[in-house]
Coordinates of N, CA, C and O in Angstrom, one line a residue:
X119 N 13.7 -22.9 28.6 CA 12.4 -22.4 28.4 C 11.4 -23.5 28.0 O 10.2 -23.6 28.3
X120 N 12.1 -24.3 27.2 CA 11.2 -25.4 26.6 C 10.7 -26.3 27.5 O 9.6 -26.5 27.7
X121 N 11.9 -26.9 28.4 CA 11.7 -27.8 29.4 C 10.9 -27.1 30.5 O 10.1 -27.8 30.9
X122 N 11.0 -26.2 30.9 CA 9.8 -25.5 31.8 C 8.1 -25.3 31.0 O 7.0 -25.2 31.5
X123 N 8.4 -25.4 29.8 CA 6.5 -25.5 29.2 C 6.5 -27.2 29.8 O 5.9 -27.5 30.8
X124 N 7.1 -28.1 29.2 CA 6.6 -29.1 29.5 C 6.7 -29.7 31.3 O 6.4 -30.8 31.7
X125 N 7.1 -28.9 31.6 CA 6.8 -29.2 33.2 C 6.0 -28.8 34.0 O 5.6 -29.2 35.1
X126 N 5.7 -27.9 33.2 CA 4.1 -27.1 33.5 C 2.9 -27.6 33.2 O 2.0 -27.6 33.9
X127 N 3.1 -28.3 31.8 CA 1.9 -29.0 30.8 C 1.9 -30.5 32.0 O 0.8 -30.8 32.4
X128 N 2.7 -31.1 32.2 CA 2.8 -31.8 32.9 C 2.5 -32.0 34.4 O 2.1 -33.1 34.9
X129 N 2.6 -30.8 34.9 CA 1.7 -30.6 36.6 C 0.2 -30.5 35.9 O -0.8 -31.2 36.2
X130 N 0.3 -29.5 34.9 CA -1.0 -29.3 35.1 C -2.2 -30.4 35.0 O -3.3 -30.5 35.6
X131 N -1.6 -31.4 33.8 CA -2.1 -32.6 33.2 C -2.5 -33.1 34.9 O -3.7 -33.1 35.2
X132 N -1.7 -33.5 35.8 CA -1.6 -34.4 36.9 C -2.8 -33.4 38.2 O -3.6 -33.8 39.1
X133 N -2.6 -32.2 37.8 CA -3.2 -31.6 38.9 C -5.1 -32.1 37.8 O -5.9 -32.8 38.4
X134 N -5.5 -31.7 36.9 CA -6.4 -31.8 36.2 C -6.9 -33.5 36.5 O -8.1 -33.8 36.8
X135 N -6.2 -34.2 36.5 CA -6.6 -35.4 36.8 C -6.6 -36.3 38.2 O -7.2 -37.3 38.5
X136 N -5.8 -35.6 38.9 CA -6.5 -35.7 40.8 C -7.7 -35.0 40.9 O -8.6 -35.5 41.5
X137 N -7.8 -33.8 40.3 CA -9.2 -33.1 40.5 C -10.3 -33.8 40.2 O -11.2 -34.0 41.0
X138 N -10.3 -34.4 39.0 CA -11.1 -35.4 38.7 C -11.6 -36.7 38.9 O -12.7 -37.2 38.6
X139 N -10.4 -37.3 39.7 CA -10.6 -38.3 40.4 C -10.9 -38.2 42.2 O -11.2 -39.3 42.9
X140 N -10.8 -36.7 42.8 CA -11.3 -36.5 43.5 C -12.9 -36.2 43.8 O -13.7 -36.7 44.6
X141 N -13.0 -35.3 42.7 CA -14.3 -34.8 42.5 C -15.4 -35.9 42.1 O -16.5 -35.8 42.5
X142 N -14.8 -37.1 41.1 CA -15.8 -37.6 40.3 C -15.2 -39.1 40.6 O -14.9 -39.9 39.7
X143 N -15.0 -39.3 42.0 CA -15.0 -40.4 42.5 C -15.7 -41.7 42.2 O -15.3 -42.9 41.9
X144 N -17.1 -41.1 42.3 CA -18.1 -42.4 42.8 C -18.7 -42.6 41.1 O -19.8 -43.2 40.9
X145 N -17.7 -41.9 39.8 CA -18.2 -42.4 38.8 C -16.7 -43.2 37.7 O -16.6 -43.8 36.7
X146 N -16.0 -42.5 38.8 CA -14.4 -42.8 37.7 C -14.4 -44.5 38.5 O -13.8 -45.4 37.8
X147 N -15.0 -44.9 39.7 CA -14.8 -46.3 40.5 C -16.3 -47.0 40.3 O -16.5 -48.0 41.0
X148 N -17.4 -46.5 39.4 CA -18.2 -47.0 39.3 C -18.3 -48.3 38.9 O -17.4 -48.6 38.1
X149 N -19.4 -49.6 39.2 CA -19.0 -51.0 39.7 C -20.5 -51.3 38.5 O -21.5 -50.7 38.7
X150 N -20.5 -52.1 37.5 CA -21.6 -52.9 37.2 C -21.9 -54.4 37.9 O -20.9 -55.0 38.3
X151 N -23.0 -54.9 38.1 CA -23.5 -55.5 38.7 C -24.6 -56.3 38.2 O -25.7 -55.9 37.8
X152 N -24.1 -57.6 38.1 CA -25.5 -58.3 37.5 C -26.0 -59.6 38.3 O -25.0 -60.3 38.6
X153 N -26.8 -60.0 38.5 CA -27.2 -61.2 39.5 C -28.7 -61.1 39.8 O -29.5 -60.5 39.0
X154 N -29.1 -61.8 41.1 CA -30.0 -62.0 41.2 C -30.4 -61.4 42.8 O -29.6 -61.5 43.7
X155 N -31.8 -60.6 42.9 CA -32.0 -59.7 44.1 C -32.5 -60.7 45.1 O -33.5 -61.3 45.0
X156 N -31.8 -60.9 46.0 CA -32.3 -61.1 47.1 C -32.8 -60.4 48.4 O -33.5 -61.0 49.2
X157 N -32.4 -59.2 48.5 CA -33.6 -58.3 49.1 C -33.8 -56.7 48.5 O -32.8 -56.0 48.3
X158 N -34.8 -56.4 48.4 CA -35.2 -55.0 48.4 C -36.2 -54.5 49.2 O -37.4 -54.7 49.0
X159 N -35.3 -53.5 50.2 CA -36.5 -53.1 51.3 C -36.4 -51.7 51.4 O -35.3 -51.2 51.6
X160 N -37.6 -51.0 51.1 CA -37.8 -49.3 51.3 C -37.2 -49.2 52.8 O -37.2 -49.8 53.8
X161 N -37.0 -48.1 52.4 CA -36.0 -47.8 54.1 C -36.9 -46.3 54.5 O -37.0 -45.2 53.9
X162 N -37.7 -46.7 56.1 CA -38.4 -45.8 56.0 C -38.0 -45.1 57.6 O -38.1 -45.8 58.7
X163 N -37.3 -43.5 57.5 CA -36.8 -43.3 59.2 C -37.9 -42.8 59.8 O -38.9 -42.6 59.1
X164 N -38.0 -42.7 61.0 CA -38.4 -42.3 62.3 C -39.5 -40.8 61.3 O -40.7 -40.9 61.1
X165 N -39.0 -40.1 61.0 CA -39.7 -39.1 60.3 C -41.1 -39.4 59.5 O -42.0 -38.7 59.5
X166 N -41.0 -41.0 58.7 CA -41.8 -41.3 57.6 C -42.5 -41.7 58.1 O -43.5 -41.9 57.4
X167 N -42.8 -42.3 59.5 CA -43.3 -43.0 60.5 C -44.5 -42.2 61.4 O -45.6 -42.6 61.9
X168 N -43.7 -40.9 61.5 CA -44.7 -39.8 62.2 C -45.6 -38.6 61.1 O -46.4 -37.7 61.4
X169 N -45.4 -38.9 60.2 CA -46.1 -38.7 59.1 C -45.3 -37.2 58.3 O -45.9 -36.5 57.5
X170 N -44.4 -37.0 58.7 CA -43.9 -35.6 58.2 C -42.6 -36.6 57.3 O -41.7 -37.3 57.7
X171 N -43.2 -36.3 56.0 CA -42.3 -37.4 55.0 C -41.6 -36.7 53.8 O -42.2 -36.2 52.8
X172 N -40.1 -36.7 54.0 CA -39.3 -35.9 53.2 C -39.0 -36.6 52.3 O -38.5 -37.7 52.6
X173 N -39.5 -36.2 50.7 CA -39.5 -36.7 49.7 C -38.7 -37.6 49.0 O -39.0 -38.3 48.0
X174 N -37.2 -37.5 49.5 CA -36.0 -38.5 49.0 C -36.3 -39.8 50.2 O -36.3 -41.0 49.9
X175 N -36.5 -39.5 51.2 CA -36.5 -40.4 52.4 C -37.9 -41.5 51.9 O -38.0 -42.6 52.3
X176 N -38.8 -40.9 51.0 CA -40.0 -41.9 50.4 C -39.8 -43.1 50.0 O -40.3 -44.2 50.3
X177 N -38.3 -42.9 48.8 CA -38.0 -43.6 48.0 C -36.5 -44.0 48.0 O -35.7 -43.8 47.1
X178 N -36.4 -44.5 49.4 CA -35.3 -44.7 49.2 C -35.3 -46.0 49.8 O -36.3 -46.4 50.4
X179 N -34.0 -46.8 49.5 CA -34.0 -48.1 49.5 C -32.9 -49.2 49.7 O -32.0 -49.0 48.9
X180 N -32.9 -50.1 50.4 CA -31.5 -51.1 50.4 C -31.4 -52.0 49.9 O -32.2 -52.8 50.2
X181 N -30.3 -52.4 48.9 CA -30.7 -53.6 47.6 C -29.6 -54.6 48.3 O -28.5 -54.1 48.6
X182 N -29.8 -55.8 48.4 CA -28.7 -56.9 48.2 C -29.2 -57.8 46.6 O -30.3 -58.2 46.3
X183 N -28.0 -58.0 46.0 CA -27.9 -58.5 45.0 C -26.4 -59.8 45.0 O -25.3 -59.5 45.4
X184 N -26.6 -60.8 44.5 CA -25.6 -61.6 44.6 C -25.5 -61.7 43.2 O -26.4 -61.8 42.3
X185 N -23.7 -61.8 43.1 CA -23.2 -61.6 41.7 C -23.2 -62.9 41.0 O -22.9 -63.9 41.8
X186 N -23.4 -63.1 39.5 CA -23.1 -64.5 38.5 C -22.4 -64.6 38.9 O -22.5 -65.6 39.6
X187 N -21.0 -63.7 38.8 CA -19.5 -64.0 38.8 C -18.7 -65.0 39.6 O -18.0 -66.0 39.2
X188 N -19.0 -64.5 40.9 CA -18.4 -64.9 41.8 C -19.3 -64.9 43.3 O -18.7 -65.2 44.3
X189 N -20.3 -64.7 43.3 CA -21.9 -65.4 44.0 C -21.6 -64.3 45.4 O -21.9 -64.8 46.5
X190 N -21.0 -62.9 45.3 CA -20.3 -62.1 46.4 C -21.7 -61.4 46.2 O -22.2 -61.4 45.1
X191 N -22.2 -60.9 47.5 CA -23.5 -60.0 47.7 C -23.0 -58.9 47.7 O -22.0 -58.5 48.5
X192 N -23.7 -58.0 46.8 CA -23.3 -56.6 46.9 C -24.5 -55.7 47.6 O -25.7 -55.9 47.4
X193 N -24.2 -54.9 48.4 CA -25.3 -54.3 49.4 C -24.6 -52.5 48.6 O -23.5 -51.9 48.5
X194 N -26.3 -52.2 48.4 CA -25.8 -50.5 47.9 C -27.3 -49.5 49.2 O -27.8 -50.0 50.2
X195 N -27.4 -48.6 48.9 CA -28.5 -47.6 49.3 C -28.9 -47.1 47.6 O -28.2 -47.3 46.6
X196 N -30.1 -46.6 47.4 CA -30.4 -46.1 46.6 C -32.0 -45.5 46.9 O -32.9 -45.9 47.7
X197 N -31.9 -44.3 45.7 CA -33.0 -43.3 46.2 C -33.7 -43.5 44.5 O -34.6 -42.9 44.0
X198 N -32.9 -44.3 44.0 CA -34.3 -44.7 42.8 C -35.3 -45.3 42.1 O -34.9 -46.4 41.8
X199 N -36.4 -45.1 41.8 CA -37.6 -45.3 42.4 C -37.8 -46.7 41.5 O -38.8 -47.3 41.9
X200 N -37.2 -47.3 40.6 CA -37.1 -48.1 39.6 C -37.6 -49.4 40.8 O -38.5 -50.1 40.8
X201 N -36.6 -49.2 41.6 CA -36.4 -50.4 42.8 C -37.7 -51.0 43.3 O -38.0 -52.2 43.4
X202 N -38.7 -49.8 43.4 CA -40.2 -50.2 44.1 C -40.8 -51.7 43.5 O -41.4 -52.7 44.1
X203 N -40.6 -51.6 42.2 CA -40.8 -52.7 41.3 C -40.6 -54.4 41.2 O -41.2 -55.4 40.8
X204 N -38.8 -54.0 42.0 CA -38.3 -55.5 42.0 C -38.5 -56.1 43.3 O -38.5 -55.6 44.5
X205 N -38.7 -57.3 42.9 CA -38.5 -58.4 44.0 C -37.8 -59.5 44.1 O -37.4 -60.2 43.1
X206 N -37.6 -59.8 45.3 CA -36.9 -61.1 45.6 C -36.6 -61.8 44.8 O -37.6 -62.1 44.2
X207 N -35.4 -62.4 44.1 CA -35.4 -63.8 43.0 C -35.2 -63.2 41.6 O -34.7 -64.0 40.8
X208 N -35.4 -62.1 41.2 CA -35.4 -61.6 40.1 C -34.0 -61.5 39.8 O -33.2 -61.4 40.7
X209 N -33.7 -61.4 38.3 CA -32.2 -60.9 37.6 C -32.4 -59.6 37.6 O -33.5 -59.1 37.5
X210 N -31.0 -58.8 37.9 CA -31.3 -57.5 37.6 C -29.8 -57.2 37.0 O -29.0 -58.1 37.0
X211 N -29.5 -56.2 36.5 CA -27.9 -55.4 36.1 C -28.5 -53.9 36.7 O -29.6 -53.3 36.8
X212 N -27.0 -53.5 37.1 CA -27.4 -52.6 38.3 C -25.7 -52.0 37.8 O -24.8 -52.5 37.0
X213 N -25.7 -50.4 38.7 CA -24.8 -50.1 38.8 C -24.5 -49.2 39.9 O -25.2 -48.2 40.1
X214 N -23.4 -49.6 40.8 CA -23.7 -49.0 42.3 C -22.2 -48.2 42.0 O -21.4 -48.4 41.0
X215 N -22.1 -47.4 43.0 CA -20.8 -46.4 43.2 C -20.6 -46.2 44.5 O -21.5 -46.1 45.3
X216 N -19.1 -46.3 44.8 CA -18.2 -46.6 45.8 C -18.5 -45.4 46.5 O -18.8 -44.5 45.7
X217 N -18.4 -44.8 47.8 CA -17.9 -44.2 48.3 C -16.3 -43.6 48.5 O -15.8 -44.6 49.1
X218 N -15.3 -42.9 48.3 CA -14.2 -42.5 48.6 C -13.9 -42.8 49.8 O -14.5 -42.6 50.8
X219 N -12.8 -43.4 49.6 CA -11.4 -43.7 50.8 C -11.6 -43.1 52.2 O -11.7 -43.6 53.3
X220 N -11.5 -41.2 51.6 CA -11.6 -40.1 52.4 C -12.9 -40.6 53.0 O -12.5 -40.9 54.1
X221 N -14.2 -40.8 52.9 CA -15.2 -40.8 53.5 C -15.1 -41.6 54.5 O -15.8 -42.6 54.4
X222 N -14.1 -41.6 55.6 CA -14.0 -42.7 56.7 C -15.3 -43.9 56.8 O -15.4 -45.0 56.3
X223 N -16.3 -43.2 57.6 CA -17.4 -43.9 58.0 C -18.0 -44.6 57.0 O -18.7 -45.5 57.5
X224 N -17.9 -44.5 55.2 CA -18.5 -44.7 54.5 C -17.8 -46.0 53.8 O -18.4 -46.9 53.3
X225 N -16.2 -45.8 53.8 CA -15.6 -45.9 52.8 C -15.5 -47.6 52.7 O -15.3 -48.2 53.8
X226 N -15.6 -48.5 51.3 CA -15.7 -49.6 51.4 C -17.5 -50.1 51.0 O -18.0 -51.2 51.0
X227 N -18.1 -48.9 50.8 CA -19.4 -49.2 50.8 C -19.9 -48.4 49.5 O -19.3 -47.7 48.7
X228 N -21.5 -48.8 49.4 CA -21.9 -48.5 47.7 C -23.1 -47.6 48.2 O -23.8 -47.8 49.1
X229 N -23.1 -46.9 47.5 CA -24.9 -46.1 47.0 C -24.9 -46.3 45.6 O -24.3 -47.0 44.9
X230 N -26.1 -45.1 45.3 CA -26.3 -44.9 44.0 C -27.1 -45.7 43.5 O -27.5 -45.2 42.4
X231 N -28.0 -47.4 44.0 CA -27.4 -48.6 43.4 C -28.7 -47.8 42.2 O -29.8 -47.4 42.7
X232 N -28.4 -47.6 40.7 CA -29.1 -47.6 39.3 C -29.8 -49.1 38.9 O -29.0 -50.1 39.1
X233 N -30.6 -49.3 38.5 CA -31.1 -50.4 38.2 C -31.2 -49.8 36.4 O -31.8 -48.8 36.1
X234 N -30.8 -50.4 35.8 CA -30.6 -50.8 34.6 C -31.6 -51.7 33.9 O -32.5 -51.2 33.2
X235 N -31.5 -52.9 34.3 CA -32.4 -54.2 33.9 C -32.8 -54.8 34.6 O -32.0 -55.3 35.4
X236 N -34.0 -55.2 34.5 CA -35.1 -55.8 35.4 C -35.4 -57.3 34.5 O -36.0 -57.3 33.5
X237 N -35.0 -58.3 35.1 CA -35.9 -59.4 34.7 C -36.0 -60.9 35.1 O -35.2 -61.4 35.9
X238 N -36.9 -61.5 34.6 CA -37.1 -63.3 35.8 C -35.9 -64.4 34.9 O -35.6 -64.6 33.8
X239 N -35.6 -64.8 36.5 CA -34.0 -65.1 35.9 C -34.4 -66.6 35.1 O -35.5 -67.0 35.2
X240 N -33.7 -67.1 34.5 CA -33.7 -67.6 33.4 C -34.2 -68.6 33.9 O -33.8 -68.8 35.1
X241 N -35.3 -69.7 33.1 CA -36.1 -70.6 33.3 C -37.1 -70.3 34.5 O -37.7 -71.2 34.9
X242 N -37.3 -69.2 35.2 CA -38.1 -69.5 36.1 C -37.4 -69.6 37.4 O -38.0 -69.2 38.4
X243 N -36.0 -70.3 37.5 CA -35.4 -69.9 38.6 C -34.2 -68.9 39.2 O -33.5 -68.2 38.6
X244 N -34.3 -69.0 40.4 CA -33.5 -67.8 40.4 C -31.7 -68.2 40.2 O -31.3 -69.4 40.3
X245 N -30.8 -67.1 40.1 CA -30.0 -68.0 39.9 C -28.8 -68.6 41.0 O -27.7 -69.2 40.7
X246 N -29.2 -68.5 41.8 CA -29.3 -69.3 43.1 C -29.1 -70.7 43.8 O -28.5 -71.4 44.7
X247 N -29.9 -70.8 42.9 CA -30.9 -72.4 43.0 C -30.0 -73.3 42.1 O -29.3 -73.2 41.1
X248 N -30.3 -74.2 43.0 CA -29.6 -75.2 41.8 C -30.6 -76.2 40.7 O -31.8 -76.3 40.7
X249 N -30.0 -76.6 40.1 CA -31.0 -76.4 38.4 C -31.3 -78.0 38.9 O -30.5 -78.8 38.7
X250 N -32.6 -78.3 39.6 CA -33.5 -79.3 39.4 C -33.7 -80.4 37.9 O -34.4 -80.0 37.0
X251 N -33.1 -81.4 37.9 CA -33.3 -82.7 37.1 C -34.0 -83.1 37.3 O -34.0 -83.9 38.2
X252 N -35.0 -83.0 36.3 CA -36.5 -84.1 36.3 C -36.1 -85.6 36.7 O -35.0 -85.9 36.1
X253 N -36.4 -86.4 37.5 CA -36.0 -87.9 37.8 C -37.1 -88.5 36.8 O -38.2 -88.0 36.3
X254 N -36.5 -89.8 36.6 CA -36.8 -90.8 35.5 C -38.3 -91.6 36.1 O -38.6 -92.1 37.1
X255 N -39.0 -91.3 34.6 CA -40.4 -92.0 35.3 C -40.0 -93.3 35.2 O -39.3 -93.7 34.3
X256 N -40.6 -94.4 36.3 CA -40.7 -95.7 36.3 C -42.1 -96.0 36.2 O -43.0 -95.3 36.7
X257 N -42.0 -97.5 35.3 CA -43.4 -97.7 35.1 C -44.0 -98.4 36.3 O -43.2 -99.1 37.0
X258 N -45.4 -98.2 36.7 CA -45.4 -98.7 37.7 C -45.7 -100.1 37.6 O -46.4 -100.4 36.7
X259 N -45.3 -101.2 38.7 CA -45.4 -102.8 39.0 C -46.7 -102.9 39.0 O -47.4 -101.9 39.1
X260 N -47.2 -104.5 38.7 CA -48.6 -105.1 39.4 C -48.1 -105.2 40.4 O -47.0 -105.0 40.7
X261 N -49.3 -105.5 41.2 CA -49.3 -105.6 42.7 C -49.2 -107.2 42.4 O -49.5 -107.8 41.4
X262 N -48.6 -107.7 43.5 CA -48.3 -109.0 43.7 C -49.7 -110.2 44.4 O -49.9 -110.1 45.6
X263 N -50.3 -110.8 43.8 CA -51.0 -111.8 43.6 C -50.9 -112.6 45.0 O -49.9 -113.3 45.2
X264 N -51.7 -112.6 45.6 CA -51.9 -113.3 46.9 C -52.1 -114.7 46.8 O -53.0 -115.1 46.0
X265 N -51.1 -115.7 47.7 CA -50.9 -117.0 46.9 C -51.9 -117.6 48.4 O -52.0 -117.3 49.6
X266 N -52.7 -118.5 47.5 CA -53.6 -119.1 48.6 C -52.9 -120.3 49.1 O -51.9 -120.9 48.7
X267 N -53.7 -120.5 50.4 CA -53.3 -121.5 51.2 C -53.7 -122.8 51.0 O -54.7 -123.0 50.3
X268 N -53.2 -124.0 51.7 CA -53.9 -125.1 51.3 C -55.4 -125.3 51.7 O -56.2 -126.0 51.2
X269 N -55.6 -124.6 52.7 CA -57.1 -124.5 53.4 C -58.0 -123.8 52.2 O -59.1 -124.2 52.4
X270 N -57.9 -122.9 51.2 CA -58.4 -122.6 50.2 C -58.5 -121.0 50.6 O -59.1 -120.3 49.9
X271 N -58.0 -120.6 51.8 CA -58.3 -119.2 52.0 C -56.8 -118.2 51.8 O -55.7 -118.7 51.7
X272 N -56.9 -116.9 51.7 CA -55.6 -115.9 51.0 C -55.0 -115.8 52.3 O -55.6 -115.4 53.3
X273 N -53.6 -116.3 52.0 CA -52.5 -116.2 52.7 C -52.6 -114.2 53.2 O -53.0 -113.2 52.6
X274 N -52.1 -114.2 54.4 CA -52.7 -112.7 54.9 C -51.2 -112.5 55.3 O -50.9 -111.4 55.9

């Protein structure tokens, strides 16, 4: 009797926790993200065009961001309105969520993307770029002295 409670306690544990990683996918594989944006473009369909404009389709949007880490571009969708704000070159920390396995057509890809923090990446550049070295001032020469000729006129 005892070993049947805990084989029970035990499905159940396992069944409670596929449900969960079923259900709550795109937050149990959720991905933080920090780098620098290199595009954000409102995504506007055929609908927003003819002037009949459904209110998520307003604000919605496609971010590429390339990571500190390891300089890999992450591409998400997102319907949050934070996005309107950033541009090009900027630092941001972000958090996008995977699609599931099961979602064939999807799967391997991000939505969600949350913007967190917004800000100009350090010094002014982005972080991208490679960090420019002021070059060494040289003082400048006299100009060189025109040696006359025996005729008394400047050698040309």
């Amino acid at each position: 009797m005892k070993r049947a409670m805990w084989i029970f306690l035990l499905l159940l544990v396992v069944i409670l926790a596929s449900f969960l990683v079923v259900t709550q996918y795109h937050w149990v594989f959720r991905k933080d993200v920090a780098g620098e944006i290199l595009e954000v473009e409102r995504v506007t369909t055929s609908t927003a065009v003819v002037g009949v404009t459904i209110p998520s389709q307003s604000f919605s949007f496609a971010v590429a961001i390339r990571t500190k880490k390891d300089g890999e571009i992450m591409t998400a969708s997102s319907e949050d309105r934070q996005w309107a704000v950033a541009k090009k070159g900027m630092c941001v920390e972000a958090t996008v969520d995977p699609y599931p396995p099961w979602n064939l057509d999807k799967a391997g890809t991000f939505y969600n993307a949350r913007l967190l923090k917004l800000k100009d990446c350090a010094g002014g550049q982005s972080a991208s770029a490679p960090i420019q070295q002021a070059e060494p001032q040289v003082a400048p020469q006299p100009a060189p002295q025109s040696a006359a000729t025996p005729g008394g006129t400047p050698a040309q």
